[in-house]
Coordinates of C-alpha atoms in Angstrom, one line a residue:
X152 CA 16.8 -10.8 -40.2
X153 CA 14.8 -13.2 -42.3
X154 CA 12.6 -13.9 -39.1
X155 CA 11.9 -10.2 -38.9
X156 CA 11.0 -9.7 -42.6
X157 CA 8.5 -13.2 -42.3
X158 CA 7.1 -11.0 -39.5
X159 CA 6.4 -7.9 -41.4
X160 CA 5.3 -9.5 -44.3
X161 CA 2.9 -11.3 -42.2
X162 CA 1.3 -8.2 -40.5
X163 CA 1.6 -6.0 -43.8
X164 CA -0.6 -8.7 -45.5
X165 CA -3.2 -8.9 -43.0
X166 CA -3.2 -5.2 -42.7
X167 CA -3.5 -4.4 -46.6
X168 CA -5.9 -7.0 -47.2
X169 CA -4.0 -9.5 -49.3
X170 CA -0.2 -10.3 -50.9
X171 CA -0.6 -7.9 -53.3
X172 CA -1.6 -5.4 -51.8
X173 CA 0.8 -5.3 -49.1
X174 CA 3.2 -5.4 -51.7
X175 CA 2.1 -2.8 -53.6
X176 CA 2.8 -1.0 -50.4
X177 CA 5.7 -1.8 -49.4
X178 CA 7.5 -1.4 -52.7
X179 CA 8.3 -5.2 -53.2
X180 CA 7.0 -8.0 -54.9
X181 CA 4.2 -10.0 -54.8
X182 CA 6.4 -13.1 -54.6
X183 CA 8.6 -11.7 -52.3
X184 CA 6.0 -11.6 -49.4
X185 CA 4.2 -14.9 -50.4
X186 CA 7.6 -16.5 -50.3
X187 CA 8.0 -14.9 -47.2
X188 CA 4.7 -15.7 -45.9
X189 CA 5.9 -19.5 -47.1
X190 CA 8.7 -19.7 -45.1
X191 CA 7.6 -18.3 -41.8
X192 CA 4.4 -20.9 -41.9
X193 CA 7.1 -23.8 -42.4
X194 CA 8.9 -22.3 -39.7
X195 CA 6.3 -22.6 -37.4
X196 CA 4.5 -25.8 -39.1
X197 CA 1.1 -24.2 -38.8
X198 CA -0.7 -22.6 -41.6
X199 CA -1.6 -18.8 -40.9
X200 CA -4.3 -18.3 -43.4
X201 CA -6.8 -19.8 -44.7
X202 CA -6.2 -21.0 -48.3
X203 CA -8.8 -21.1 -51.5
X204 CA -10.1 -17.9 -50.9
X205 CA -10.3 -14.5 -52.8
X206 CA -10.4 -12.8 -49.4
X207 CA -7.5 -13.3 -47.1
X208 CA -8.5 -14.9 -43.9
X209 CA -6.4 -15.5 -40.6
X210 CA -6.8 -19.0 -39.5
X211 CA -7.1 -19.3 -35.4
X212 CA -3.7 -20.1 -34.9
X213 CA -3.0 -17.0 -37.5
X214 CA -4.8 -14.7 -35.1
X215 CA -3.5 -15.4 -32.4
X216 CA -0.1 -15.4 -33.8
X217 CA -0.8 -11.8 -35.5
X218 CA -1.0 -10.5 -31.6
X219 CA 2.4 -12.0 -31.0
X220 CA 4.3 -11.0 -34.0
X221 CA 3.0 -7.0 -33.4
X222 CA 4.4 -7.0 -29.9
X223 CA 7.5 -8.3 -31.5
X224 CA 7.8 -5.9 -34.2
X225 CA 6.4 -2.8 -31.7
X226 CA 9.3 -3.6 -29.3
X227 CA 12.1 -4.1 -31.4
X228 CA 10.9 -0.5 -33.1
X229 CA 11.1 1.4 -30.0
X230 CA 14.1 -0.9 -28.9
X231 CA 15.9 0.8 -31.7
X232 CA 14.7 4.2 -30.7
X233 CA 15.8 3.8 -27.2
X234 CA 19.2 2.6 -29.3
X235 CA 19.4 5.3 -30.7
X236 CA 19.0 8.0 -27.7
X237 CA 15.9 8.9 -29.0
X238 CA 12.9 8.3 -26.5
X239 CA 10.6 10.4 -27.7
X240 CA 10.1 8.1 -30.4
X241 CA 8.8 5.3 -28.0
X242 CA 5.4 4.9 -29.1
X243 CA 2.7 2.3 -28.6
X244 CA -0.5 2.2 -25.9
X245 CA 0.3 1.5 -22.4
X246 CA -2.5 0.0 -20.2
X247 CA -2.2 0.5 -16.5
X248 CA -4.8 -1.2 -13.7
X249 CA -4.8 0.3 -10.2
X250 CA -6.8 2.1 -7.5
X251 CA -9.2 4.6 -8.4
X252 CA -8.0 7.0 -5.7
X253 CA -4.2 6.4 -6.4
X254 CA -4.3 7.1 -9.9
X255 CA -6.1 10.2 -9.4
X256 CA -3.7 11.3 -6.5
X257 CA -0.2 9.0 -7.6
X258 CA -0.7 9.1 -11.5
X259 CA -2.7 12.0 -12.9
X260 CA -0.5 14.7 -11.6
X261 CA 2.5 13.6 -13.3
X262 CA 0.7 12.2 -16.5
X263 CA 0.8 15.6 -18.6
X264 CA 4.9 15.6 -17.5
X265 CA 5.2 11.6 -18.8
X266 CA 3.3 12.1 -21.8
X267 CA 5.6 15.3 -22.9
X268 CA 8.8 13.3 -22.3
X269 CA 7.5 10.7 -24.3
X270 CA 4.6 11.9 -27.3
X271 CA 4.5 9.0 -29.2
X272 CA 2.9 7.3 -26.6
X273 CA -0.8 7.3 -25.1
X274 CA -2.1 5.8 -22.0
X275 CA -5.1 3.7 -20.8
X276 CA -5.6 3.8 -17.0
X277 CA -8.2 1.0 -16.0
X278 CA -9.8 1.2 -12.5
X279 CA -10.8 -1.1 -9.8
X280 CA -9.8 -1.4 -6.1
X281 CA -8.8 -4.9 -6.7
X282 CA -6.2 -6.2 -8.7
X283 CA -7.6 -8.1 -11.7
X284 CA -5.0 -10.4 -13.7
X285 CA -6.0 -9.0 -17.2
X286 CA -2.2 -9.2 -18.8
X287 CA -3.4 -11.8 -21.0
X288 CA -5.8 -9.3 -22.4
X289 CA -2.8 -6.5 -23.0
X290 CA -2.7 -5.2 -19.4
X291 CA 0.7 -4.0 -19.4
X292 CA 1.8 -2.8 -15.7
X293 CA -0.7 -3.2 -12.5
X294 CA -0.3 -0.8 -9.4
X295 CA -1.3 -2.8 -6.4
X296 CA -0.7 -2.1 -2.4
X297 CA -0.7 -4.6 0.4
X298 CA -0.6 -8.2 0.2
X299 CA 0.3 -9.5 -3.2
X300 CA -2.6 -11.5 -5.4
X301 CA -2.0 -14.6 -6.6
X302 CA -0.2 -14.1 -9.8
X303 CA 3.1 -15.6 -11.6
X304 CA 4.0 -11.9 -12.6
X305 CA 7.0 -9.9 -11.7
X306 CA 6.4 -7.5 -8.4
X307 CA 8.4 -4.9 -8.0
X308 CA 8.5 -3.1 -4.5
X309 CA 9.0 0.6 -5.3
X310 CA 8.0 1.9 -2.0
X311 CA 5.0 1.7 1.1
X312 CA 2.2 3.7 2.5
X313 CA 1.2 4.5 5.7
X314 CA -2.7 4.5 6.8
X315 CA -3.5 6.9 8.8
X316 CA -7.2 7.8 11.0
X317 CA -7.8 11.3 11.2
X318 CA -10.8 13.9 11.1
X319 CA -11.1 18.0 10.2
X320 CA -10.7 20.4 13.1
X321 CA -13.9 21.5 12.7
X322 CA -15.4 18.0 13.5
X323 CA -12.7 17.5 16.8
X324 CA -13.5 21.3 17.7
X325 CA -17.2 20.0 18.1
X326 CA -17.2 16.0 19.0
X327 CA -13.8 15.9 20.6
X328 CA -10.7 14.4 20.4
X329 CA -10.4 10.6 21.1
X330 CA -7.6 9.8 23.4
X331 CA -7.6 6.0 23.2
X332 CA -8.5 3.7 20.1
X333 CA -11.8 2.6 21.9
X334 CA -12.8 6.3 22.2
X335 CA -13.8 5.6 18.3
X336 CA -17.0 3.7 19.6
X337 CA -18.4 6.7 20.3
X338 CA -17.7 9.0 16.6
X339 CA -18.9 8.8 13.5
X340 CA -16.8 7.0 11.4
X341 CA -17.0 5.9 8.0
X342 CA -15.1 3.2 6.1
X343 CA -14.7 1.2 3.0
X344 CA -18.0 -0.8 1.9
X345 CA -16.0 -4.1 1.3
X346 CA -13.9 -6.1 3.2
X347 CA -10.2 -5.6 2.9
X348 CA -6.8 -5.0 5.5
X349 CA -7.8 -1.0 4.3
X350 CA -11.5 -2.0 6.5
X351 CA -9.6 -2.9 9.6
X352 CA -8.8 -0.1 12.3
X353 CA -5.7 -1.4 14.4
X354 CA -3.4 -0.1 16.7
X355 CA -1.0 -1.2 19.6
X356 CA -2.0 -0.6 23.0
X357 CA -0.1 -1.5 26.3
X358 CA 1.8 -3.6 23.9
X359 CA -0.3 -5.2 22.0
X360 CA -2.3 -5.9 18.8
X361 CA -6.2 -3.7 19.5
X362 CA -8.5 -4.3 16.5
X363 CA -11.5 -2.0 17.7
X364 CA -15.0 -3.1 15.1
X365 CA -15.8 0.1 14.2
X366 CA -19.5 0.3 12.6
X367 CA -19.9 3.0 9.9
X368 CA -22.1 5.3 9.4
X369 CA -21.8 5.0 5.9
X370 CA -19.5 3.2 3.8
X371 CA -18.2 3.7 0.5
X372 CA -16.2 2.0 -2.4
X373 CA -14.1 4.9 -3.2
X374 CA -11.6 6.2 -1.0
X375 CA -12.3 9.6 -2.4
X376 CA -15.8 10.2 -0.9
X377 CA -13.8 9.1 2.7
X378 CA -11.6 12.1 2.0
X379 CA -14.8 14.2 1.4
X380 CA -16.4 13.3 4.2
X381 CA -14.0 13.9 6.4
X382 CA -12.7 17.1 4.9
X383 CA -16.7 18.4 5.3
X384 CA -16.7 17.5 9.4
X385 CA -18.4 14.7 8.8
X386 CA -16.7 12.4 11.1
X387 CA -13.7 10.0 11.5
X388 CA -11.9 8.3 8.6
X389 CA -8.9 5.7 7.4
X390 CA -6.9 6.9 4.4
X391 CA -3.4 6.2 3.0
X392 CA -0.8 8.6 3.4
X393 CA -0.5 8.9 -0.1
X394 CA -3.8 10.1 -0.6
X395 CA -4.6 12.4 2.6
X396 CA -0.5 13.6 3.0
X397 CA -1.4 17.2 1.4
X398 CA -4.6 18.1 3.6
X399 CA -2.1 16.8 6.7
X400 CA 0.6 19.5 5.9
X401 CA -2.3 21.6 4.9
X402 CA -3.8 21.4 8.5
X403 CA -7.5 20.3 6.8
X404 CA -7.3 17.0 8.5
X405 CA -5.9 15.9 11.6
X406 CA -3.9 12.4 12.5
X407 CA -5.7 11.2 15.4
X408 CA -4.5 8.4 18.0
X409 CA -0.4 8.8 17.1
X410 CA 0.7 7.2 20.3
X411 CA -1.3 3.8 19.2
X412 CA -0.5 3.5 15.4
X413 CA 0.3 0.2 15.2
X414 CA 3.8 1.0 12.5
X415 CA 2.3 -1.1 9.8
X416 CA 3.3 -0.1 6.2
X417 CA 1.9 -1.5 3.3
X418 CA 4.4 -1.9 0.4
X419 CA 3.2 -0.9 -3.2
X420 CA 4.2 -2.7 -6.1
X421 CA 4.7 -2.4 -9.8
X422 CA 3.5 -5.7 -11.2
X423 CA 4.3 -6.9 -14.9
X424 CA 4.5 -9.8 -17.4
X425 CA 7.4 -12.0 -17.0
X426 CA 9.4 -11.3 -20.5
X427 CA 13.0 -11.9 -20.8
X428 CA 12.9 -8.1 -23.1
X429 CA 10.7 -6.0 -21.2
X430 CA 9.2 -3.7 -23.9
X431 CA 10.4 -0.3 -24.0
X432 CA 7.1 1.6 -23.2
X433 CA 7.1 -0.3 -19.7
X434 CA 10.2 0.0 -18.9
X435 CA 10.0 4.0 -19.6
X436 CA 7.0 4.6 -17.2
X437 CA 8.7 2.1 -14.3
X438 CA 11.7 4.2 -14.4
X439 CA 9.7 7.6 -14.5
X440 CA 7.0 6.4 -11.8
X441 CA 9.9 5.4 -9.4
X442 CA 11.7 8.7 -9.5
X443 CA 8.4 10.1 -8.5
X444 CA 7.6 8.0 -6.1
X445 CA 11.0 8.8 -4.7
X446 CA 10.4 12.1 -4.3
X447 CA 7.6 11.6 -1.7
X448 CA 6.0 14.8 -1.6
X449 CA 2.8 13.5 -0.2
X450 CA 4.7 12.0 3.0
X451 CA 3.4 13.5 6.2
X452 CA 6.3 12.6 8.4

């Protein structure tokens, strides 16, 4: 336990100001924590703050270190609580990166239910429709579909979608139905703005592979404003299952060319650091998220 105490000594000093202080705090001596303090820099071999002055000052290497030793000290804590049967009690920020239109369709419902089970905690949901490495920066979980990115982080495979082309009645009522992929040629269609496996349309036709160019009419960076278009009758779109499954069953939007879909899932994945002790807040929302995923109730088929 001495480790843990040079640990808390550490923090409680840079939090309160000075030795003193953080003694004065913590109900133990001064010499207590600057033994303490002693012992964990020759344990280390590095000095932590800077010495000679009336104001206690990390050194770099104390900085840095101070990021360590919280993680330590915040997952043993709600190590003990999961110990202990408690889980409310696991506390601590948990930041998530994933898809704009997946968090809003995949994350946001259930947030309110996660956040009750476990009130100690809050979330930070970061956006982007790439996947951006930011775990150095305390990125604690990234949500990412299709291909994995380059990256020397666990990936865990909790599932796959399914994308799907489809349109509103109202739009087939009035343009028609297309029977064949190269019927899209002649629709309006619209499509993601960058270039990505989502921005391919391709099916299989007399056997094989048919990747027809479709040129949109507009294009956009959110699949959200695809789903608008479409469910206003504005013309032909590509969305994941996952995202369009309720206006299938709902009968607002129709899966068009079933005969040629080409059976290509995209697996989604739960990506996160590579720690021998995964912390307790992570390990909470995997096990959550995956019973929901489970569940499926945005499947069409």
């Amino acid at each position: 336990m001495d480790n843990y105490s040079q640990l808390l000594a550490f923090i409680w000093s840079t939090e309160c100001g000075s030795f003193s202080a953080a003694a004065r705090a913590h109900n133990i001596t001064p010499s207590a924590v600057s033994k303490l303090i002693t012992r964990l820099e020759d344990r280390l071999q590095v000095r932590l703050f800077q010495r000679g002055s009336r104001v206690l000052t990390l050194t770099e290497e104390g900085a840095a270190y101070l990021r360590s030793a919280k993680a330590v000290v915040e997952a043993m804590n709600e190590a003990d609580s999961l110990a202990e049967g408690l889980p409310s009690r696991v506390s601590g920020t948990l930041r998530i990166h994933t898809m704009t239109t997946f968090a809003k369709h995949q994350i946001v419902p259930w947030l309110a239910e996660f956040l009750d089970l476990y009130p100690s905690m809050d979330v930070e949901i970061q956006l982007g429709a790439q996947f951006v490495d930011h775990f150095e920066q305390g990125l604690d979980i990234a949500i990412h579909s299709g291909v994995l990115p380059s990256s020397s982080r666990i990936a865990k495979r909790i599932g796959e979608c399914e994308w799907l082309i489809c349109a509103s009645p109202a739009y087939l009522a009035e343009q028609g139905t297309p029977t064949v992929p190269a019927d899209l040629l002649n629709h309006r269609c619209f499509n993601f703005s960058f270039v990505s496996p989502w921005s391919k349309w391709v099916f299989v036709q007399d056997g094989e592979g048919v990747s027809v160019p479709v040129t949109p009419s507009a294009s956009f960076t959110q699949g959200d404003l695809l789903r608008d278009m479409a469910l206003s009758g504005a013309g032909v779109v590509k969305l994941a299952d996952f995202h369009i499954g309720a206006d299938v069953r709902a009968g607002t939007l129709v899966p068009l060319l079933e005969d040629f879909k080409s059976g290509i899932v995209e697996p989604v994945y739960l990506l996160y650091s590579d720690r021998r002790h995964l912390s307790p807040r992570i390990r909470v929302f995997i096990e959550f998220f995956q019973e929901k995923w489970r569940q499926n109730p945005w499947k069409v088929t």
